[in-house]
Each structure stands twice: as C-alpha cells, then as structure tokens.
Coordinates of C-alpha atoms in Angstrom, one line a residue:
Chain A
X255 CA -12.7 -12.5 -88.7
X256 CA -12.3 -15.3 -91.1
X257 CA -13.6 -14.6 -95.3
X258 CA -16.2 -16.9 -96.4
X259 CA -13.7 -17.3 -99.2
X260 CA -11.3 -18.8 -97.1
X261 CA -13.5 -21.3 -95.5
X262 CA -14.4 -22.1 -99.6
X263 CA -10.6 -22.3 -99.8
X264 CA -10.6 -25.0 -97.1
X265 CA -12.9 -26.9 -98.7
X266 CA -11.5 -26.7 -102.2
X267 CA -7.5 -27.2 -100.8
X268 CA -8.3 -30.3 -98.6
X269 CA -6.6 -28.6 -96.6
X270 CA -8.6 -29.0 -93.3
X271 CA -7.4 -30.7 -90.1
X272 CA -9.1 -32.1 -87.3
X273 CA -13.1 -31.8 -89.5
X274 CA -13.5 -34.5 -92.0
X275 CA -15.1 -33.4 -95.6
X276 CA -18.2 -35.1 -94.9
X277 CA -18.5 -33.4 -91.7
X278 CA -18.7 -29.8 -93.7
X279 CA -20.7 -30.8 -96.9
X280 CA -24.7 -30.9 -96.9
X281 CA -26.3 -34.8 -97.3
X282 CA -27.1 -33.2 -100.9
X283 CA -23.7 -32.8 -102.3
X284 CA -22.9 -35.7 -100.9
X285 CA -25.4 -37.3 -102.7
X286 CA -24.5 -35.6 -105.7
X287 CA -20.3 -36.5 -105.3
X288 CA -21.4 -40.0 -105.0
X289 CA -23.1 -40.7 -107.7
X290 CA -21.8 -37.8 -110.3
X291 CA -19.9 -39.8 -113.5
X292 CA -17.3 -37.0 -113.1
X293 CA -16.4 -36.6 -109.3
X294 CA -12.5 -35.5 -109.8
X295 CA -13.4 -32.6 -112.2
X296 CA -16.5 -31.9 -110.2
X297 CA -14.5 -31.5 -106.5
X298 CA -11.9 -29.4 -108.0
X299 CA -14.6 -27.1 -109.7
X300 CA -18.5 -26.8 -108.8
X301 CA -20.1 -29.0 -106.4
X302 CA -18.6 -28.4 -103.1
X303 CA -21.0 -25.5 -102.6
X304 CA -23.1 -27.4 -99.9
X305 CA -26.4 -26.3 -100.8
X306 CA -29.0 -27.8 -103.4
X307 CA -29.5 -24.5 -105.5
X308 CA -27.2 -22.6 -107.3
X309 CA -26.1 -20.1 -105.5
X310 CA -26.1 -16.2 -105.9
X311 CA -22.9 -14.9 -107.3
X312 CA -22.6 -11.5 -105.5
X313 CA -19.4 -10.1 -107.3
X314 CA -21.1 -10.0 -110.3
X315 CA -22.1 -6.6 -111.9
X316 CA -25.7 -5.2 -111.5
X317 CA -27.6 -1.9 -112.0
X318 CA -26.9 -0.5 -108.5
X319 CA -23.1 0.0 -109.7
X320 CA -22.0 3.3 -111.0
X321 CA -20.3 4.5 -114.2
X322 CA -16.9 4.5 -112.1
X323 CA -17.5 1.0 -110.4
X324 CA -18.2 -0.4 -113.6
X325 CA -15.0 1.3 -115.4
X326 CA -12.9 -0.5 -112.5
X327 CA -14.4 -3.5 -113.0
X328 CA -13.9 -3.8 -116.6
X329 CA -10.3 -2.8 -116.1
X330 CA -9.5 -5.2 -113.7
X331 CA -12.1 -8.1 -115.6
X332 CA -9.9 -7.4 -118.6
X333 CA -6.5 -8.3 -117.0
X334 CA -8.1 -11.7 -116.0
X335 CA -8.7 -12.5 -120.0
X336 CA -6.9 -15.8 -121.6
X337 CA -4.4 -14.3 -124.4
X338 CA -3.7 -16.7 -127.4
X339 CA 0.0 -15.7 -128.2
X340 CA 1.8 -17.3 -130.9
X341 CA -0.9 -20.7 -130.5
X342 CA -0.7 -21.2 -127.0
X343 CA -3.0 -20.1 -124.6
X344 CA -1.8 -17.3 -122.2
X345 CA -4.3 -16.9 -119.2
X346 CA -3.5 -13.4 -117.5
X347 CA -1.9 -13.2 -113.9
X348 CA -5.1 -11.4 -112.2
X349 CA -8.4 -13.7 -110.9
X350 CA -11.8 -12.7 -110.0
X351 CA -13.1 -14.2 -107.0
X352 CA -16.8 -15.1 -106.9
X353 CA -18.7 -14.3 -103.6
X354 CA -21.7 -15.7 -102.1
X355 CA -24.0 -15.5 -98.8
X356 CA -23.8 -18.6 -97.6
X357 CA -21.2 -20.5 -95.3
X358 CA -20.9 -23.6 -95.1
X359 CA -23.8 -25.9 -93.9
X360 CA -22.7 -28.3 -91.5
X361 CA -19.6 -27.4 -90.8
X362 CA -19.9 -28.1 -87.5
X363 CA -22.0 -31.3 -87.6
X364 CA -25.3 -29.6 -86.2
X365 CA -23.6 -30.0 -82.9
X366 CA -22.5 -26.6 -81.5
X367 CA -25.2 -24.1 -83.4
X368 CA -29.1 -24.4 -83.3
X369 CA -30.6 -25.6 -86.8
X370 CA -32.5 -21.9 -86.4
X371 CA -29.1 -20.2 -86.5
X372 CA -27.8 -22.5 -89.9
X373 CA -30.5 -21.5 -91.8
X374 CA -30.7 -17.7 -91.6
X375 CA -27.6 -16.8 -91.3
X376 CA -25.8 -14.7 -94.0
X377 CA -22.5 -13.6 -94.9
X378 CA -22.2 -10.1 -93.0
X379 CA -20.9 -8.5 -96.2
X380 CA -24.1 -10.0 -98.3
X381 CA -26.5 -9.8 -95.9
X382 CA -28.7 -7.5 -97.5
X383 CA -31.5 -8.5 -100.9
X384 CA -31.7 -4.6 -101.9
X385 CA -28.4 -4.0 -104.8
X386 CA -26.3 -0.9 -103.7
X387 CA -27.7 -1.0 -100.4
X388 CA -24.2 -1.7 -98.7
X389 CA -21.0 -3.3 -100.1
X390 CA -21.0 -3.6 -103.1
X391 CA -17.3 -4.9 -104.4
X392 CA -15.6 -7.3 -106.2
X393 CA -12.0 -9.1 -105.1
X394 CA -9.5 -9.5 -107.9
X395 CA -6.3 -11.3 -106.7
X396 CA -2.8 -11.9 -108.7
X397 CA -1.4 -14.9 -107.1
X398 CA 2.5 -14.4 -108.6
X399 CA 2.6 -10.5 -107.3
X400 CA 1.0 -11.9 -103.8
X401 CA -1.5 -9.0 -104.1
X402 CA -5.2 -8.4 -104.2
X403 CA -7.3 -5.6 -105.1
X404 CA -11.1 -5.0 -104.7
X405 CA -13.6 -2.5 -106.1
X406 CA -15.7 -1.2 -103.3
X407 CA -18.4 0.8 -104.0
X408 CA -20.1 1.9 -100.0
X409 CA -24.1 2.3 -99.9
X410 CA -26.1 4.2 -98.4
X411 CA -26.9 2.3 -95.4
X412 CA -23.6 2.2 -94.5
X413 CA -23.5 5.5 -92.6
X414 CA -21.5 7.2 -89.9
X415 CA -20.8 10.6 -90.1
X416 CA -23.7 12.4 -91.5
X417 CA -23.4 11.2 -95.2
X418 CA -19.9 9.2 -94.4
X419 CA -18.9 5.7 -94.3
X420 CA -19.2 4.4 -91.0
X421 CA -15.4 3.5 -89.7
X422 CA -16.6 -0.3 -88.8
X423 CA -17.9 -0.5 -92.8
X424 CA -14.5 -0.2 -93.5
X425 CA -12.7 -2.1 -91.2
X426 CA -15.3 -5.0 -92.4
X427 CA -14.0 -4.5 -96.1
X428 CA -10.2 -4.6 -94.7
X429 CA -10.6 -7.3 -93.0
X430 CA -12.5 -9.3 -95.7
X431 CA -9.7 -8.2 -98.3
X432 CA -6.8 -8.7 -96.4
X433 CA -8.4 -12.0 -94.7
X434 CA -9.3 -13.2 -98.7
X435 CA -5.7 -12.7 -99.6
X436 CA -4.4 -14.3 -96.5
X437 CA -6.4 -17.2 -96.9
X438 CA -5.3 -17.6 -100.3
X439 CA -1.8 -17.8 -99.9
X440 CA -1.7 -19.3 -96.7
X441 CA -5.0 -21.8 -96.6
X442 CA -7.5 -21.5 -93.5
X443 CA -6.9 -18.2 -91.3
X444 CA -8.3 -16.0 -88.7
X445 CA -7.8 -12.7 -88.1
X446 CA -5.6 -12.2 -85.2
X447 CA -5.3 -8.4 -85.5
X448 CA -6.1 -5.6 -87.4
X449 CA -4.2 -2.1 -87.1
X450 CA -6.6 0.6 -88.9
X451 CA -5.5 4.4 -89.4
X452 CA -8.3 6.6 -90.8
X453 CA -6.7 9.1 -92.9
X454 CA -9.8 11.1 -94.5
X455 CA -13.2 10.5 -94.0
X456 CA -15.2 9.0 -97.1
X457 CA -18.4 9.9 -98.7
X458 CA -21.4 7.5 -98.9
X459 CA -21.8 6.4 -102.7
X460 CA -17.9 6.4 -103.2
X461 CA -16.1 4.1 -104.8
X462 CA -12.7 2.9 -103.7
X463 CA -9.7 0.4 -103.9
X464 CA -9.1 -1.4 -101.4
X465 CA -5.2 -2.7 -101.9
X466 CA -4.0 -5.3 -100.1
X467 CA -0.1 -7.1 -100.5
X468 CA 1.5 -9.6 -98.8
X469 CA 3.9 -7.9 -96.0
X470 CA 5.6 -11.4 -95.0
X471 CA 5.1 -15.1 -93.8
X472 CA 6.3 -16.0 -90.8
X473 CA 5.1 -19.8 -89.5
X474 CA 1.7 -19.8 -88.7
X475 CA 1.4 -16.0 -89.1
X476 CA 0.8 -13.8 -92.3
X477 CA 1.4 -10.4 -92.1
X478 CA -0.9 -8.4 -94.7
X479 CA -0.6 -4.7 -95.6
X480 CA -3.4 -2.7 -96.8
X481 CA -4.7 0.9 -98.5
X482 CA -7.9 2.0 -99.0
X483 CA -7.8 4.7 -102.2
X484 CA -9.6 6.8 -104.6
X485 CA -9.9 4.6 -108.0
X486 CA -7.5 7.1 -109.6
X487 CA -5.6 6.4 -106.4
X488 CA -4.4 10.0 -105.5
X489 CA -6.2 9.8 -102.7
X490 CA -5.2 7.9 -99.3
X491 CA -8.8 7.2 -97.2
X492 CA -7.3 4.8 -94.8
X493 CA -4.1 2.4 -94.4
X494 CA -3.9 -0.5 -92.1
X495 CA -2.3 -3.7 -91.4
X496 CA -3.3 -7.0 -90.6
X497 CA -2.2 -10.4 -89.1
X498 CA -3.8 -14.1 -89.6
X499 CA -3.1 -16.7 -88.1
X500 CA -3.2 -20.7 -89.3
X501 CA -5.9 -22.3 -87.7
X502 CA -7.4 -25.9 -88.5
X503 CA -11.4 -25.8 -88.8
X504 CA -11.6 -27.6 -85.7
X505 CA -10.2 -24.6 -83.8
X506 CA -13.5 -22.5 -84.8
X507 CA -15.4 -25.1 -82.9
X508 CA -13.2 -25.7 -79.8
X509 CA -10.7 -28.4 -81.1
X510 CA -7.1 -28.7 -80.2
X511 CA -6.3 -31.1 -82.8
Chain B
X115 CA -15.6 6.5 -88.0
X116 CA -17.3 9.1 -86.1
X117 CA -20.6 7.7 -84.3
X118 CA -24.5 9.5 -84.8
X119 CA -24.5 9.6 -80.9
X120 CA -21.4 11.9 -81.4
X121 CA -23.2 14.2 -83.9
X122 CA -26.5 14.3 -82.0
X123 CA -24.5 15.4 -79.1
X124 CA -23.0 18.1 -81.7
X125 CA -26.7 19.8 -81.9
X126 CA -27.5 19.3 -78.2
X127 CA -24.3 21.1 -76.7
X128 CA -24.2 23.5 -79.3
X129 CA -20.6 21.9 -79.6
X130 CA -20.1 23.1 -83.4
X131 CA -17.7 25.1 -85.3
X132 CA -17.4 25.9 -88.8
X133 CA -21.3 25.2 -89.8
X134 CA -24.7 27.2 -88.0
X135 CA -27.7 25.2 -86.6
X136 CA -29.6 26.5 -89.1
X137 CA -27.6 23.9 -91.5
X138 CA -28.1 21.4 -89.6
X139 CA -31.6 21.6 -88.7
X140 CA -34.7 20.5 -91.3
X141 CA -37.2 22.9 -92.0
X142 CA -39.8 21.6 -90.1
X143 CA -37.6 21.5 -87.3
X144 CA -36.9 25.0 -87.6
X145 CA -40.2 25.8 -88.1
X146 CA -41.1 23.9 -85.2
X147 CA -38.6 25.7 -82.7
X148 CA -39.8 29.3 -83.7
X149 CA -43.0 28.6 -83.2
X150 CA -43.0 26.7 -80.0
X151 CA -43.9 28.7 -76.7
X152 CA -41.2 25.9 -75.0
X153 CA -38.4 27.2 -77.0
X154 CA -35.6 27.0 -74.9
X155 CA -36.6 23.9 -73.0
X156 CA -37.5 22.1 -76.8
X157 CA -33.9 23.1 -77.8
X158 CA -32.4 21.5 -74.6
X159 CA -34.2 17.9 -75.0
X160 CA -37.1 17.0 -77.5
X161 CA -37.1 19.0 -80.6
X162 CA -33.6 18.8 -82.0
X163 CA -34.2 15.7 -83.9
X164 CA -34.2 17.0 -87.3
X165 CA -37.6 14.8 -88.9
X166 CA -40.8 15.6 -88.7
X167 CA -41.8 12.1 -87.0
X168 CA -40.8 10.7 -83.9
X169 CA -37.6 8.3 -84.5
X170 CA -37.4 4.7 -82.9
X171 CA -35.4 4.0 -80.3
X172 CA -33.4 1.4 -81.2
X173 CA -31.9 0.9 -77.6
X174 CA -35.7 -0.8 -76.8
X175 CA -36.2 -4.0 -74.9
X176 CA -37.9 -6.2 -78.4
X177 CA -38.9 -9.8 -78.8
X178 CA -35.2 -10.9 -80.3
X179 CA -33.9 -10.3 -77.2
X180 CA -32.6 -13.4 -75.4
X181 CA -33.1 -14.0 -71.7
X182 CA -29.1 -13.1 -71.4
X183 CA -29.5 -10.0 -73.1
X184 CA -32.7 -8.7 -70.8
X185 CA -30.8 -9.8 -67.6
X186 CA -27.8 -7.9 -68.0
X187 CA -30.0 -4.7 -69.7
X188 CA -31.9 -5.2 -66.6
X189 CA -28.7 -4.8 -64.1
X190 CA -27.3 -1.9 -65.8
X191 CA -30.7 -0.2 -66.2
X192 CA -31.2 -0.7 -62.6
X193 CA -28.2 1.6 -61.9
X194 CA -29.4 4.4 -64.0
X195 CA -32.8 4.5 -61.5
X196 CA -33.0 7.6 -59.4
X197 CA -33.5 7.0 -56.0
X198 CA -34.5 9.3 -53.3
X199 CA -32.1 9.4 -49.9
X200 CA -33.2 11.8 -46.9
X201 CA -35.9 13.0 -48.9
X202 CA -33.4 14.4 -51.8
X203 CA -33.6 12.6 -55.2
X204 CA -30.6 10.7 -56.0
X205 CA -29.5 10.1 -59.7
X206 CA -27.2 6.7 -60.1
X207 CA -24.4 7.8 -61.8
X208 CA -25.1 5.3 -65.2
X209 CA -27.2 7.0 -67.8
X210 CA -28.5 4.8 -70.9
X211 CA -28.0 6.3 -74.5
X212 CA -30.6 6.7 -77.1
X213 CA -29.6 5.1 -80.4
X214 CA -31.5 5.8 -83.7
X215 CA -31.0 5.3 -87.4
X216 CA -30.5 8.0 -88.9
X217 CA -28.3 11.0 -89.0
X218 CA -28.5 15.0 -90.0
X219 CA -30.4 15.2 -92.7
X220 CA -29.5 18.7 -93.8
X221 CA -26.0 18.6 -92.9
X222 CA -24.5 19.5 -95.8
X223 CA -26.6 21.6 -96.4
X224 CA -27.7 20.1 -99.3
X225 CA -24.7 20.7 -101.3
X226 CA -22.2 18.0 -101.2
X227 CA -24.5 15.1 -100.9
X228 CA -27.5 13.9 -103.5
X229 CA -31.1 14.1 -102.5
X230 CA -31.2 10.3 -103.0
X231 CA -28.8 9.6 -100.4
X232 CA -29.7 11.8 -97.7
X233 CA -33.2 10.3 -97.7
X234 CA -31.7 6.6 -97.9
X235 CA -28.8 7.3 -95.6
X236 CA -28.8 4.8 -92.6
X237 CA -26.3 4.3 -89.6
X238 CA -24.6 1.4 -90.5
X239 CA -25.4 -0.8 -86.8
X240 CA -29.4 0.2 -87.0
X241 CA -29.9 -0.6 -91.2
X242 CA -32.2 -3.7 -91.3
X243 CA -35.8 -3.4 -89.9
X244 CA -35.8 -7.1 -88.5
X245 CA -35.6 -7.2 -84.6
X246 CA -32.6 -9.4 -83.8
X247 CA -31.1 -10.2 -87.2
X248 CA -27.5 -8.2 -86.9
X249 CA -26.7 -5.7 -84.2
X250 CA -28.5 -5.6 -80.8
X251 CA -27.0 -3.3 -78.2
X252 CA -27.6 -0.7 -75.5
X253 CA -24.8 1.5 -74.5
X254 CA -24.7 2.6 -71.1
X255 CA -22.2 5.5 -69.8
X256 CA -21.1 6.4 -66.6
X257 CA -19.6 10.0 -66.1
X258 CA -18.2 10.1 -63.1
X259 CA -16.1 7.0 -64.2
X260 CA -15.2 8.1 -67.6
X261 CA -16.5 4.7 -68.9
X262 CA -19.1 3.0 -70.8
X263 CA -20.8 -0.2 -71.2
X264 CA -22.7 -1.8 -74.5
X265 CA -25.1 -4.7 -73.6
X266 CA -24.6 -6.3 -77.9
X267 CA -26.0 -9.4 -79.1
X268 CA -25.0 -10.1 -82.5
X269 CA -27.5 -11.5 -85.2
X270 CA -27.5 -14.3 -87.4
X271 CA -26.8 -12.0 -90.4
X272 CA -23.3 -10.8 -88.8
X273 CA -21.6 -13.9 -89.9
X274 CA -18.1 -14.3 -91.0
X275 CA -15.9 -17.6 -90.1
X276 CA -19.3 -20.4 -90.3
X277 CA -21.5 -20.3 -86.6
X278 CA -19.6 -17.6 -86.0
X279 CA -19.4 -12.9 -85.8
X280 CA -17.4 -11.3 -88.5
X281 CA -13.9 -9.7 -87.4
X282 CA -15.6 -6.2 -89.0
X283 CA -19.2 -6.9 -87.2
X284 CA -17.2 -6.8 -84.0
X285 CA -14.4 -3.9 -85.0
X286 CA -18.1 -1.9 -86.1
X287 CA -19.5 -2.4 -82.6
X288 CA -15.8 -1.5 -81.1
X289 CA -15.8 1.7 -83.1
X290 CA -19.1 2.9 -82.0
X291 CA -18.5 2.0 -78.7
X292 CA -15.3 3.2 -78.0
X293 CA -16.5 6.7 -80.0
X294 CA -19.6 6.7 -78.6
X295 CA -17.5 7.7 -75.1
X296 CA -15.2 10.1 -76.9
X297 CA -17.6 11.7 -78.3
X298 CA -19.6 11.8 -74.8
X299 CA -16.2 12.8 -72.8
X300 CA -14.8 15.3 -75.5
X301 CA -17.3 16.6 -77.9
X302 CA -17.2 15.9 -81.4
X303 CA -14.4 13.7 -82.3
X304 CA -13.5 11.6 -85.1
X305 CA -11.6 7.9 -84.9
X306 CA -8.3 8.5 -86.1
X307 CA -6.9 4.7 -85.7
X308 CA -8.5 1.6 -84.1
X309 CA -6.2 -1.3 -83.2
X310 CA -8.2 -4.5 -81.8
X311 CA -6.5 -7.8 -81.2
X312 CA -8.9 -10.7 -81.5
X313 CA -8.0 -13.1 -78.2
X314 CA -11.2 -16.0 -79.4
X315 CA -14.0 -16.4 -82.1
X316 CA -17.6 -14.8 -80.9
X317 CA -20.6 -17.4 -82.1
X318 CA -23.0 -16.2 -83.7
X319 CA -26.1 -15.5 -81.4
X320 CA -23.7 -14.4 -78.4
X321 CA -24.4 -11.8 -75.6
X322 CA -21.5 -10.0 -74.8
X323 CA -20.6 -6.8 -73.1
X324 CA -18.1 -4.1 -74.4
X325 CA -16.5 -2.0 -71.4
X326 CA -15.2 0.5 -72.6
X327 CA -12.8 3.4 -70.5
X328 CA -11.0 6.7 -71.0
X329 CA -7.3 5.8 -71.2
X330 CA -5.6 9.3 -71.4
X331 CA -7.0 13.0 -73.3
X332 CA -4.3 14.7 -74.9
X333 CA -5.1 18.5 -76.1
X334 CA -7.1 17.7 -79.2
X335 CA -6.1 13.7 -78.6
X336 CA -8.5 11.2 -76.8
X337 CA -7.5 7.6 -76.2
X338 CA -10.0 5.0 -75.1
X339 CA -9.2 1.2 -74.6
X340 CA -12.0 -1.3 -75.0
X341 CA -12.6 -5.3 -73.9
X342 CA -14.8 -7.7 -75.1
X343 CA -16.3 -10.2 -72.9
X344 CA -18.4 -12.7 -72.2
X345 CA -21.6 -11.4 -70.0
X346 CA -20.2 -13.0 -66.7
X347 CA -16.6 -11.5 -67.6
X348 CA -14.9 -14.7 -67.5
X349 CA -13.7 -14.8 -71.6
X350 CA -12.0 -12.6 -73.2
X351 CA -13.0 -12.2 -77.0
X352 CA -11.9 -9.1 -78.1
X353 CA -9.0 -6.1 -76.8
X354 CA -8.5 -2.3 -78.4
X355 CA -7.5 1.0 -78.3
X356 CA -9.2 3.6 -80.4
X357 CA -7.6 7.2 -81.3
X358 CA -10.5 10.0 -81.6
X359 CA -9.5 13.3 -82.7
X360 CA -11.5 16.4 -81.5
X361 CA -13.0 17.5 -84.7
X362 CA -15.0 20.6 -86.0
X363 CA -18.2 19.3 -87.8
X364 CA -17.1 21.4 -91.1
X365 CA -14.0 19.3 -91.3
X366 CA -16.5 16.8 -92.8
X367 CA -17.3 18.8 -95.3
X368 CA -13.9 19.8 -96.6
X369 CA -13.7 23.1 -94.6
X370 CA -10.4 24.4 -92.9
X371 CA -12.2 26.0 -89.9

C-alpha cells in the first residue's frame, strides 16, 4: 500500500506534513543527530534509520540467488558505476535502492499502535530470516528516464498453483515497484489502485523483471505503468497499472492536516 | 493466481482435464486407496490429500486469535451447525473451508519442477509456522447465495506503510478469496485480472471481513466482486473485482488440452 522506501523517502526529503521529524525518529538517533560533529552530511546520508544497529541491507546479493539473478544484477549494478571521462567524474543514470525490514519506529508517537505491535513487525516483503525463501529482488531506478526496474527472483514459499507463484505474491511485488517509483518522483504516496492482468502463470524459482515507468502526473495523483517479464524479456507474465496518491504522514494516522 | 482450495477441489470432483489422478496423487496415496476396503467413500472425503501425514488445518481457532476474530468465527460457524426441524436434519446453508499449506505434490508429475522445490513449496498465505504473525483467516461459503465470507486478521509481519497492512498482503487475501469462490462456483479457474481500489489504510493487527459474491458467469468467464470491511460493516477498506477463467489443470503445465 505504501513502500518502506517511500516512507525512508519522507524522512530523507523533509518532505512530511502534519508529523514533525522528532515525532518519526527513535530517542537514539536523536541522540546521535544531536551530538554528531557532522549533522548536515549525516541527515542527508546515514543516520535517519531510527534504530540503534545497523540495519540489514536486504537487496544485497547472497547464496540463495541463482546464476540468472545474479547475471541481472550485475548488469543492472554495472549501469550504476561512476565513469571518469576525460577527468571528470561521470556517475551513471541507474541507482540501486537498498531495502530493509524495519519501518519507521515512532512514527506515530506510540499513540495509535501497541509497543507489542512496533517491535515485531516486519516489512511484508522481508519478513522472512531463511535467504530464497520468498522475494528475493533488488530495485534499480533511473531518475532522468522516470523508470524503475527490479530483479525478482519468487521462492518457494510463495506458492499458488501447484508449483506457481501465487497471484497476491505478485501483486505485492507490483505494488512495491510501482509504489517505490511513485514515491520517488512524487514524495510520500499511497496506493489508491492497482489494475493487475495475469497473462501466464509463473513457475516458483523464476526470475523476472518487474518494469515499471511513469505513465503521468496529474496533481496529487501518479499514474504508474507496469510489466512483469522473463529477464530476456520475450516473455509477458503479467501487466498492470497503478495509481498513488499524495498523502502527508499524518493521513496514515487519521490527520486532516 | 489460482487458489490450493481450487486445486483440492480439482481432485475431489474429479473436475480435471488434460492430466490423470494418477499424476496427481503420491504414491503412498495411491497405495493407500487400492488397498483400502473404503475405497469409494476414501476417494469422496479423507484420503485424497496427497502426504502420507495428516495436514493442519490452518482454518483452526489458535491462541493468536483476538477476542474480535473468535466472535465473528463464532457467528459464521454458528450458521454452518446442522439443526434438526420435525425430526429431519437441517444443514444451514454456510459451510466452512479447510485451508492447508501445501499443494499437489506430484503434479507435474515430477517433470517440470525440481525435487527441491516440490518438497519446499508452500501456499503463499499459510508459509510461517508462528500462530498470528501474517495471515489469519477462515473462509466461509454459502451456496445457495453464490457468496463467501473470510473472517482475516492480518499479522504484525504484513506490514507495509508503518502500523499499518501492505497494499499486496491485502490484494493476496482478495485473490484467494475472491478465487477461492470461483473456484467453488465453477471448477478450476485461474485469476485472469484483479482490480482493487483501496477506499482507507488497514492497521496492522485489524480484524476484518472480506464478502465476497458472484457478480455474472460468462461461458468459460466468471466475475466475482469483493469488499473489505471492518467486522461491524461500518468502514470500507478495500473494493474489487476479480476475472477467473475456467481452466484445465494441464494448462499449468504448458499443455494445449
């Protein structure tokens, strides 16, 4: 409904309304923004993730991922490289986006959920310890060509069909691609709808790209659309579209501001 | 994308085209029905589950469950009682649905899928062990009335936006809702398209109930619409409609039959 990436976003942008920052960061970072010797660098960078450890980067590669994930990922890793060209530094249009488990702490001030809840819960996407259980992907988004693509390779407790993808594990990657891109071109988003056509039904252990562009901007809405595709891309699993909508954070938590 | 209830109900009506029991049966399973003195009533009810062990039903009242969750499980199990009227027993007209974890082992017959992953294989809503932690539901259906209900309470680990369910944790439970009725009304059927339009963010920890009806069956066509709602049907979180197309099981498997 709304990528932890965007909600990262929010906190990165400044771009919230209605929630101030200290309402959303753990009494840690706090802590740590006071009294770091380098708070600009470190706000724009690292220490806005709200929680005392370093936190899991999900997107990175590991030995669940097969031959074919990992020839994706290097291909799209590769387009992300800085170039030196004739002395100056020439960083490439394409950016990998980290992902972790974790939302944000207190971003609702302890009021509305129970402490039990904040603690345990987990990024549905990363909510499982075991590599390759699930999803296993990695977004990589080119800002200038409004577009994103992600590596998705679908485990096996992901099933359906007898030895299929189940249709909600994709339409949980679609909307967590399409919502990431969304969210980056447009700030904080929600989900308003998702339009999903199932075009072939796809094996467990696959992996796929999942391409999402921007369709259009209109006010508060961004329109996204969206293929799901063999890596080689010849073939079409699934095609959808999506719409977000602006929100403030305070919306989430039953603000009008 | 096409729910297990849908390919259990495959084996029990004998609702299959393209592949024999035989393939889709274990070898203890077949064993066990050719020796049986019970055959035909074994095929009919108990025996068809392809493992050698008795599966869990996940549909189970457990400790997770909140007092919101058992009082509305409680009213629509009441309606599935059988009374007796004159003397003659009197079925209601709501039956509850098994739900287990895992699918046909040896549907492929071994061919297009590894060893590895038709032992690991899960369905996608029943693949964590913990009571509680991501998708609690019951789906009840009603015949007569060409609709269905799901009692869902959605774990900590379905998070998307902070405190609250993932736009894809609640387009998974819409999917096996909405095809779990299909399925139940048309035989084996496959979702073709899914179109939900997300009306207000669903905390995490939420009891809800997912109605879902028979809109229209077109020759090989079935259309099913589908509402989220709060237990006491006052808020609207969620609407749908879901496509299913009437499928032959070997169409999974690539054949043209």
């Amino acid at each position: 409904m709304l990528g932890l990436s965007v909600m990262r976003r929010l906190l990165i942008s400044g771009g919230m309304k209605g929630l101030r920052l200290q309402q959303l960061l753990s009494e840690e970072t706090l802590r740590h923004l006071q009294t770091s010797p380098h708070n600009t660098r470190h706000i724009s960078t690292v220490s806005l993730w709200p929680f005392s450890s370093q936190p899991r980067d999900f997107s990175q590669p590991n030995s669940s991922w097969s031959p074919e994930m990992h020839k994706v990922y290097d291909h799209y890793n590769a387009l992300c490289d800085t170039d030196i060209e004739n002395g100056e530094e020439k960083r490439g249009s394409w950016r990998k986006l980290p992902s972790y488990n974790r939302s944000i702490k207190y971003a609702t001030g302890g009021i509305h959920l129970s402490k039990l809840i904040q603690a345990k819960a987990r990024l549905f996407t990363r909510n499982i310890k075991e590599q390759g259980a699930t999803f296993e992907y990695v977004v990589f988004v080119n800002k200038e060509e409004k577009r994103c693509v992600c590596v998705f390779q679908a485990g096996c407790l992901l099933e359906g069909a007898p030895g299929h993808v189940h249709g909600g594990a994709i339409a949980t990657m679609i909307d967590t691609v399409t919502g990431t891109l969304a969210g980056f071109l447009s700030g904080p988003v929600m989900t308003a709808s998702l339009n999903i056509d199932y075009r072939s039904p796809m094996p467990l252990g696959s992996v796929v790209l999942i391409h999402s562009s921007l369709d259009r901007i209109e006010r508060r809405k961004t329109h996204i659309t969206c293929k799901v595709t063999s890596t080689d891309e010849s073939k079409l699993y699934t095609e959808a579209t999506a719409l977000f909508v602006s929100i403030s954070v305070g919306h989430l938590f039953g603000s009008r501001n």
